Amino acid sequence: MKILVTGGLGFIGSHTVVELVNAGYEPVIVDDLSNSDPKILDQIARIIGYKPVFHKLDLSNENSVKELAAKEADIDGVIHFAASKAVGESVQQPLKYYRNNFYSLINLLEVYSGKPLNFVFSSSCTVYGQPEILPVTETAPIQPAQSPYGNTKQIAEEILQDLITSGSNYKVIALRYFNPVGAHETALIGELPIGVPQNLVPFITQTAIGKRPKITVFGNDYNTPDGSCVRDYIHVVDLAKAHVAALKLLEKDNFNGYDVFNIGTGKGNTVLEVIHTFERATGVKVNYEIGPRREGDVEQVWGDVTKSTNKLGWKAELGIDTMMSSAWEWEKYISQNPL
Ligand code: UD1
């Protein structure tokens, strides 16, 4: 089965390409390289033993997507990662986010609308905002979005639901990711932030290796066990495997329409716990300081994964120690072997 993986050279996309091949699928990668490096294709090839087909193109350009569909008419499914994802940037440049994230989605859906297609969409736990009940289930109320980025995820889910309601040929699963971290066990692929990392774990690894003098913990006065924010960190390889599980469910004759799943471990860790786990798992000290809260951060969120366990038949297997040690192996690799 041939699966189009948009954003397939990105952090989650590249790991998913590897897991698709492990599961016997044939991935076809699309990426505009706006937030990824073309050499990741070679890195993927080193893991899976061959270079998958790759199309460099901007999915928000309708003509490019039509050309793509002409070349890749025989695909069986789409995993749609390609999107802009920096929360702060989306507040500064909302139109960039609405253009990129919506045009890409709609162009793809339109161009393949003639055939039955399985479609997996990358959504986010950001749709829950600060949930009242934890762990948060898929039926929790969607909160007003805190950023244009978050809004694109909410509206994209609605677009997909409306499409299914209209009687389209598509079958759709939206996966609401919690916080993806870690790297492949070979240390040949991992997270590749451009410029100063915005996310916690790449900031920790860059501090540990000496690229950054210190990391600031954004607040220690939250109502949590040690005062720092709580998130549900999920190993990117487990997350990648959830996409394979989603395709398998979509392929079943009795799956119809649209469904949504939380993809996390079901456990929360504070920022300070993550830093201390990194130190314990790697034996490397991290220079950190406590700073003010970051605007827009939710205090705590972790997912209820009962539905994904039961219906998707998927469960996270790798723990926070492995998340930290694999992220560290990748940081060391990339420092010694810049792409
Ligand atoms: C954020 C988005 C999420 C999005 C994801 C994509 C929000 C509320 N959530 O997740 O929707 O899918 O980015 O990248 O904006 N932290 C520090 N110091 C740092 C960096 C982070 O203390 O230098 C803390 C943050 O305050 C947070 C935790 O680490 O408590 C995780 O932060 P981060 O990795 O940025 O992810 P989220 O904010 O949870």
Coordinates of C-alpha atoms and ligand atoms in Angstrom, one line a residue:
M1 CA 0.0 0.0 0.0
K2 CA 1.3 3.4 -1.0
I3 CA 1.0 6.2 1.6
L4 CA 1.6 9.8 0.9
V5 CA 3.4 11.3 3.8
T6 CA 3.3 15.1 3.8
G7 CA 5.9 16.8 5.9
G8 CA 7.7 13.4 5.7
L9 CA 11.2 14.9 6.3
G10 CA 10.1 16.6 9.5
F11 CA 10.6 15.3 13.1
I12 CA 7.4 13.2 13.3
G13 CA 7.2 12.6 9.6
S14 CA 10.6 11.1 9.2
H15 CA 10.1 8.6 12.1
T16 CA 6.7 7.7 10.7
V17 CA 8.2 7.0 7.2
V18 CA 10.5 4.5 9.0
E19 CA 7.7 2.8 10.9
L20 CA 5.6 2.6 7.7
V21 CA 8.4 0.7 6.0
N22 CA 8.8 -1.5 9.0
A23 CA 5.0 -2.3 8.7
G24 CA 5.3 -3.1 5.0
Y25 CA 3.9 0.1 3.5
E26 CA 5.5 2.1 0.7
P27 CA 5.9 5.8 1.8
V28 CA 5.9 8.6 -0.7
I29 CA 7.3 11.8 0.9
V30 CA 6.2 15.3 0.2
D31 CA 8.0 18.2 1.9
D32 CA 8.6 21.9 1.1
L33 CA 11.8 21.9 3.2
S34 CA 10.6 25.0 5.0
N35 CA 11.4 23.4 8.4
S36 CA 13.4 20.3 7.4
D37 CA 16.6 19.3 5.8
P38 CA 16.8 17.4 2.5
K39 CA 19.6 15.3 3.9
I40 CA 17.1 13.7 6.3
L41 CA 16.1 11.7 3.2
D42 CA 19.6 10.1 3.2
Q43 CA 19.4 9.5 6.9
I44 CA 16.1 7.7 6.4
A45 CA 17.7 5.7 3.6
R46 CA 20.4 4.6 6.0
I47 CA 17.8 3.2 8.3
I48 CA 15.4 1.5 5.8
G49 CA 18.0 0.6 3.2
Y50 CA 16.6 2.6 0.3
K51 CA 15.7 6.1 -0.6
P52 CA 11.9 6.6 -0.7
V53 CA 10.3 8.7 -3.5
F54 CA 10.5 12.4 -2.5
H55 CA 8.6 15.3 -4.0
K56 CA 9.7 18.8 -3.0
L57 CA 6.7 21.0 -3.2
D58 CA 4.5 23.5 -1.4
L59 CA 1.1 22.0 -0.8
S60 CA -0.5 25.4 -0.3
N61 CA 0.1 25.9 -4.1
E62 CA -2.9 24.4 -5.9
N63 CA -1.1 23.8 -9.2
S64 CA 1.8 22.0 -7.5
V65 CA -0.7 19.7 -5.7
K66 CA -2.5 18.9 -9.0
E67 CA 0.9 18.0 -10.6
L68 CA 1.6 15.8 -7.6
A69 CA -1.7 14.0 -7.9
A70 CA -1.0 13.4 -11.6
K71 CA 2.3 11.7 -10.7
E72 CA 1.0 9.9 -7.5
A73 CA -2.5 8.9 -8.6
D74 CA -2.4 5.4 -7.1
I75 CA -1.9 6.2 -3.5
D76 CA -4.0 4.3 -0.9
G77 CA -3.7 6.8 1.9
V78 CA -2.4 10.1 3.2
I79 CA -0.7 11.0 6.5
H80 CA -0.8 14.8 6.6
F81 CA 1.9 16.3 8.8
A82 CA 2.9 19.3 6.7
A83 CA 2.0 22.4 8.6
S84 CA 3.5 25.4 10.4
K85 CA 3.7 24.7 14.1
A86 CA 5.4 27.4 16.1
V87 CA 2.8 28.9 18.5
G88 CA 4.6 32.3 19.0
E89 CA 5.2 32.8 15.3
S90 CA 1.6 32.1 14.6
V91 CA 0.6 35.0 16.8
Q92 CA 3.0 37.3 14.9
Q93 CA 2.1 36.0 11.4
P94 CA -1.5 34.6 11.5
L95 CA -2.0 34.8 7.8
K96 CA 1.0 32.7 7.1
Y97 CA -0.5 30.0 9.4
Y98 CA -4.0 30.2 8.0
R99 CA -2.7 30.1 4.4
N100 CA -0.2 27.3 4.9
N101 CA -2.2 25.0 7.2
F102 CA -5.6 25.5 5.5
Y103 CA -4.6 25.8 1.8
S104 CA -2.5 22.6 2.1
L105 CA -5.2 20.6 3.7
I106 CA -8.0 21.7 1.3
N107 CA -5.8 21.3 -1.8
L108 CA -4.9 17.8 -0.8
L109 CA -8.5 16.9 0.1
E110 CA -9.8 18.3 -3.2
V111 CA -7.3 16.8 -5.5
Y112 CA -7.8 13.3 -4.2
S113 CA -11.6 13.6 -3.7
G114 CA -12.5 11.3 -6.6
K115 CA -11.3 8.1 -4.9
P116 CA -11.8 6.4 -1.5
L117 CA -8.9 7.4 0.6
N118 CA -7.7 6.8 4.1
F119 CA -6.5 10.1 5.7
V120 CA -4.6 10.6 9.0
F121 CA -4.5 14.1 10.3
S122 CA -2.0 15.5 12.8
S123 CA -3.9 17.3 15.4
S124 CA -2.8 18.4 18.9
C125 CA -3.8 18.3 22.5
T126 CA -3.8 22.1 22.2
V127 CA -7.5 21.8 21.2
Y128 CA -8.3 21.0 24.9
G129 CA -6.7 24.2 26.3
Q130 CA -6.6 23.8 30.1
P131 CA -8.9 20.9 30.6
E132 CA -11.1 20.9 33.8
I133 CA -10.8 17.1 34.2
L134 CA -7.5 15.2 33.9
P135 CA -6.5 13.0 32.3
V136 CA -8.4 14.6 29.4
T137 CA -10.6 12.4 27.2
E138 CA -11.5 12.9 23.5
T139 CA -15.0 14.0 24.5
A140 CA -13.7 16.9 26.6
P141 CA -15.0 20.3 25.4
I142 CA -12.8 22.0 22.8
Q143 CA -11.6 25.4 24.3
P144 CA -11.3 28.6 22.4
A145 CA -7.9 28.5 20.7
Q146 CA -5.0 30.4 22.4
S147 CA -3.2 31.0 19.1
P148 CA -3.7 31.0 15.4
Y149 CA -1.7 27.7 15.3
G150 CA -4.1 26.1 17.7
N151 CA -7.0 27.5 15.8
T152 CA -5.8 25.9 12.6
K153 CA -5.9 22.5 14.4
Q154 CA -9.4 23.0 15.7
I155 CA -10.8 24.3 12.4
A156 CA -9.0 21.5 10.4
E157 CA -10.7 18.9 12.6
E158 CA -14.0 20.6 11.8
I159 CA -13.3 20.7 8.1
L160 CA -12.6 17.0 8.1
Q161 CA -15.7 16.2 10.1
D162 CA -17.8 18.4 7.7
L163 CA -16.3 16.6 4.8
I164 CA -17.3 13.2 6.2
T165 CA -20.8 14.4 7.0
S166 CA -21.2 15.4 3.4
G167 CA -20.8 11.8 2.4
S168 CA -17.3 12.0 1.0
N169 CA -15.3 8.9 0.0
Y170 CA -12.7 9.6 2.6
K171 CA -12.2 7.9 5.9
V172 CA -10.4 10.1 8.4
I173 CA -8.6 9.7 11.8
A174 CA -7.3 12.8 13.6
L175 CA -4.6 12.0 16.1
R176 CA -4.3 14.5 19.0
Y177 CA -0.6 14.4 19.9
F178 CA 0.6 15.3 23.3
N179 CA 4.3 16.3 23.5
P180 CA 6.5 14.3 21.1
V181 CA 10.1 14.0 22.1
G182 CA 13.1 11.6 21.7
A183 CA 14.7 10.2 18.6
H184 CA 15.2 7.0 16.6
E185 CA 17.3 4.4 18.4
T186 CA 19.9 4.6 15.6
A187 CA 20.4 8.3 16.4
L188 CA 20.2 8.9 12.6
I189 CA 17.0 11.0 12.7
G190 CA 15.6 13.2 15.4
E191 CA 14.3 16.7 16.0
L192 CA 16.1 19.4 14.0
P193 CA 15.1 22.8 15.3
I194 CA 16.0 25.8 13.1
G195 CA 17.5 28.5 15.2
V196 CA 16.7 28.7 19.0
P197 CA 14.5 25.8 20.0
Q198 CA 11.1 26.7 21.2
N199 CA 10.3 23.3 22.7
L200 CA 11.6 21.9 26.0
V201 CA 13.6 18.8 25.1
P202 CA 15.7 20.2 22.2
F203 CA 16.5 23.2 24.5
I204 CA 17.6 20.7 27.2
T205 CA 19.9 18.7 24.8
Q206 CA 21.4 21.9 23.3
T207 CA 22.1 23.2 26.8
A208 CA 23.7 19.9 27.9
I209 CA 26.0 19.9 24.9
G210 CA 27.0 23.5 25.4
K211 CA 25.2 25.2 22.5
R212 CA 23.1 27.2 25.0
P213 CA 24.4 28.5 28.3
K214 CA 21.3 27.6 30.3
I215 CA 17.7 26.7 30.0
T216 CA 14.9 28.7 31.7
V217 CA 12.1 26.8 33.4
F218 CA 9.0 28.9 32.6
G219 CA 7.5 29.2 36.0
N220 CA 7.6 27.3 39.3
D221 CA 4.5 28.8 40.9
Y222 CA 1.9 26.6 39.2
N223 CA -0.5 24.4 41.1
T224 CA 1.5 21.2 40.4
P225 CA 3.7 18.9 42.5
D226 CA 6.9 21.0 42.1
G227 CA 5.3 24.2 40.7
S228 CA 6.4 23.7 37.0
C229 CA 4.0 22.8 34.2
V230 CA 2.9 19.2 33.5
R231 CA 2.8 17.7 30.1
D232 CA 2.3 14.2 28.6
Y233 CA 5.7 13.5 26.8
I234 CA 5.5 10.8 24.2
H235 CA 8.4 9.1 22.4
V236 CA 8.3 10.0 18.7
V237 CA 8.8 6.3 17.7
D238 CA 5.6 5.4 19.7
L239 CA 3.9 8.3 18.1
A240 CA 5.0 7.2 14.6
K241 CA 3.6 3.7 15.3
A242 CA 0.3 5.2 16.2
H243 CA 0.0 6.4 12.6
V244 CA 0.5 2.8 11.4
A245 CA -2.2 1.7 13.9
A246 CA -4.5 4.5 12.5
L247 CA -4.0 3.2 8.9
K248 CA -4.8 -0.3 10.0
L249 CA -8.1 0.8 11.6
L250 CA -9.0 2.9 8.6
E251 CA -8.5 -0.1 6.3
K252 CA -11.1 -2.1 8.2
D253 CA -14.5 -2.4 6.3
N254 CA -16.4 -1.6 9.5
F255 CA -14.6 1.7 10.0
N256 CA -16.7 4.5 8.6
G257 CA -16.3 8.2 8.6
Y258 CA -14.3 10.1 11.2
D259 CA -12.7 9.4 14.5
V260 CA -10.2 11.1 16.9
F261 CA -7.7 9.7 19.3
N262 CA -5.4 11.0 22.0
I263 CA -1.8 9.9 21.4
G264 CA 0.1 10.2 24.7
T265 CA 1.4 8.0 27.4
G266 CA -1.4 8.8 29.9
K267 CA 1.1 10.1 32.4
G268 CA 2.3 13.6 33.1
N269 CA 5.7 14.9 34.0
T270 CA 6.7 18.4 35.3
V271 CA 9.4 20.4 33.5
L272 CA 11.7 19.9 36.5
E273 CA 11.1 16.2 36.4
V274 CA 12.0 16.1 32.7
I275 CA 15.3 18.0 33.4
H276 CA 16.2 15.7 36.3
T277 CA 15.3 12.6 34.3
F278 CA 17.5 13.8 31.5
E279 CA 20.4 14.2 34.0
R280 CA 19.8 10.8 35.5
A281 CA 19.4 9.0 32.2
T282 CA 22.5 10.5 30.5
G283 CA 24.7 11.4 33.5
V284 CA 25.0 15.0 32.1
K285 CA 24.1 18.0 34.2
V286 CA 21.8 20.7 32.7
N287 CA 22.4 24.3 33.7
Y288 CA 18.9 25.7 34.4
E289 CA 17.3 28.6 36.1
I290 CA 13.7 29.4 37.2
G291 CA 12.1 32.2 35.2
P292 CA 8.7 33.8 34.8
R293 CA 5.8 31.9 33.3
R294 CA 5.6 31.8 29.4
E295 CA 2.5 33.5 28.1
G296 CA -0.2 31.1 26.8
D297 CA 1.1 28.0 28.6
V298 CA -1.5 25.8 30.1
E299 CA -0.7 24.6 33.6
Q300 CA -1.1 20.9 33.2
V301 CA -2.4 18.5 30.6
W302 CA -2.1 14.7 30.1
G303 CA -4.2 12.4 28.1
D304 CA -6.6 9.6 28.8
V305 CA -5.5 6.9 26.4
T306 CA -8.2 4.3 27.0
K307 CA -9.8 4.9 23.6
S308 CA -6.6 4.6 21.7
T309 CA -5.7 1.5 23.6
N310 CA -9.0 -0.2 23.1
K311 CA -10.1 1.0 19.6
L312 CA -6.8 1.8 17.9
G313 CA -5.0 -1.1 19.5
W314 CA -2.0 1.1 20.2
K315 CA -0.2 1.9 23.4
A316 CA 3.0 3.8 24.2
E317 CA 5.8 1.5 25.1
L318 CA 8.8 3.7 25.7
G319 CA 9.3 5.6 28.9
I320 CA 10.6 9.1 29.8
D321 CA 14.2 7.7 30.4
T322 CA 14.4 6.4 26.9
M323 CA 12.9 9.6 25.5
M324 CA 15.7 11.5 27.2
S325 CA 18.6 9.2 26.4
S326 CA 17.6 8.9 22.7
A327 CA 17.2 12.7 22.4
W328 CA 20.7 13.0 23.9
E329 CA 22.2 10.4 21.5
W330 CA 20.7 12.3 18.6
E331 CA 22.1 15.7 19.9
K332 CA 25.6 14.2 20.1
Y333 CA 25.3 12.6 16.7
I334 CA 24.1 15.8 15.0
S335 CA 26.8 17.9 16.8
Q336 CA 29.5 15.5 15.5
N337 CA 27.9 15.0 12.0
P338 CA 26.2 18.2 11.0
L339 CA 23.9 17.6 8.1
Ligands
UD1_1 C1 3.4 23.7 22.4 C2 1.9 24.0 22.0 C3 1.4 22.8 21.4 C4 2.1 22.5 20.1 C5 3.6 22.3 20.4 C6 4.3 22.2 19.1 C7 1.0 25.5 23.7 C8 0.2 25.7 24.9 N1 1.2 24.3 23.2 O1 3.4 22.7 23.3 O2 0.0 23.0 21.0 O3 1.6 21.3 19.5 O4 4.1 23.4 21.2 O5 5.6 22.4 19.2 O6 1.5 26.5 23.2 N2 9.5 25.0 28.7 C9 10.4 25.6 29.6 N3 11.5 26.1 29.1 C10 11.8 26.1 27.7 C11 10.8 25.5 26.8 C12 9.7 25.0 27.4 O7 10.2 25.6 30.8 O8 12.8 26.7 27.3 C13 8.3 24.4 29.3 C14 7.0 25.0 28.8 O9 6.6 26.0 29.7 C15 6.0 23.8 28.9 C16 6.9 22.6 28.7 O10 8.2 23.0 28.9 O11 5.5 23.7 30.2 C17 6.8 22.1 27.3 O12 6.9 23.1 26.4 P1 7.0 22.9 24.8 O13 8.0 21.9 24.5 O14 7.2 24.3 24.2 O15 5.6 22.3 24.4 P2 4.1 22.9 24.7 O16 4.1 24.3 25.1 O17 3.5 21.9 25.7

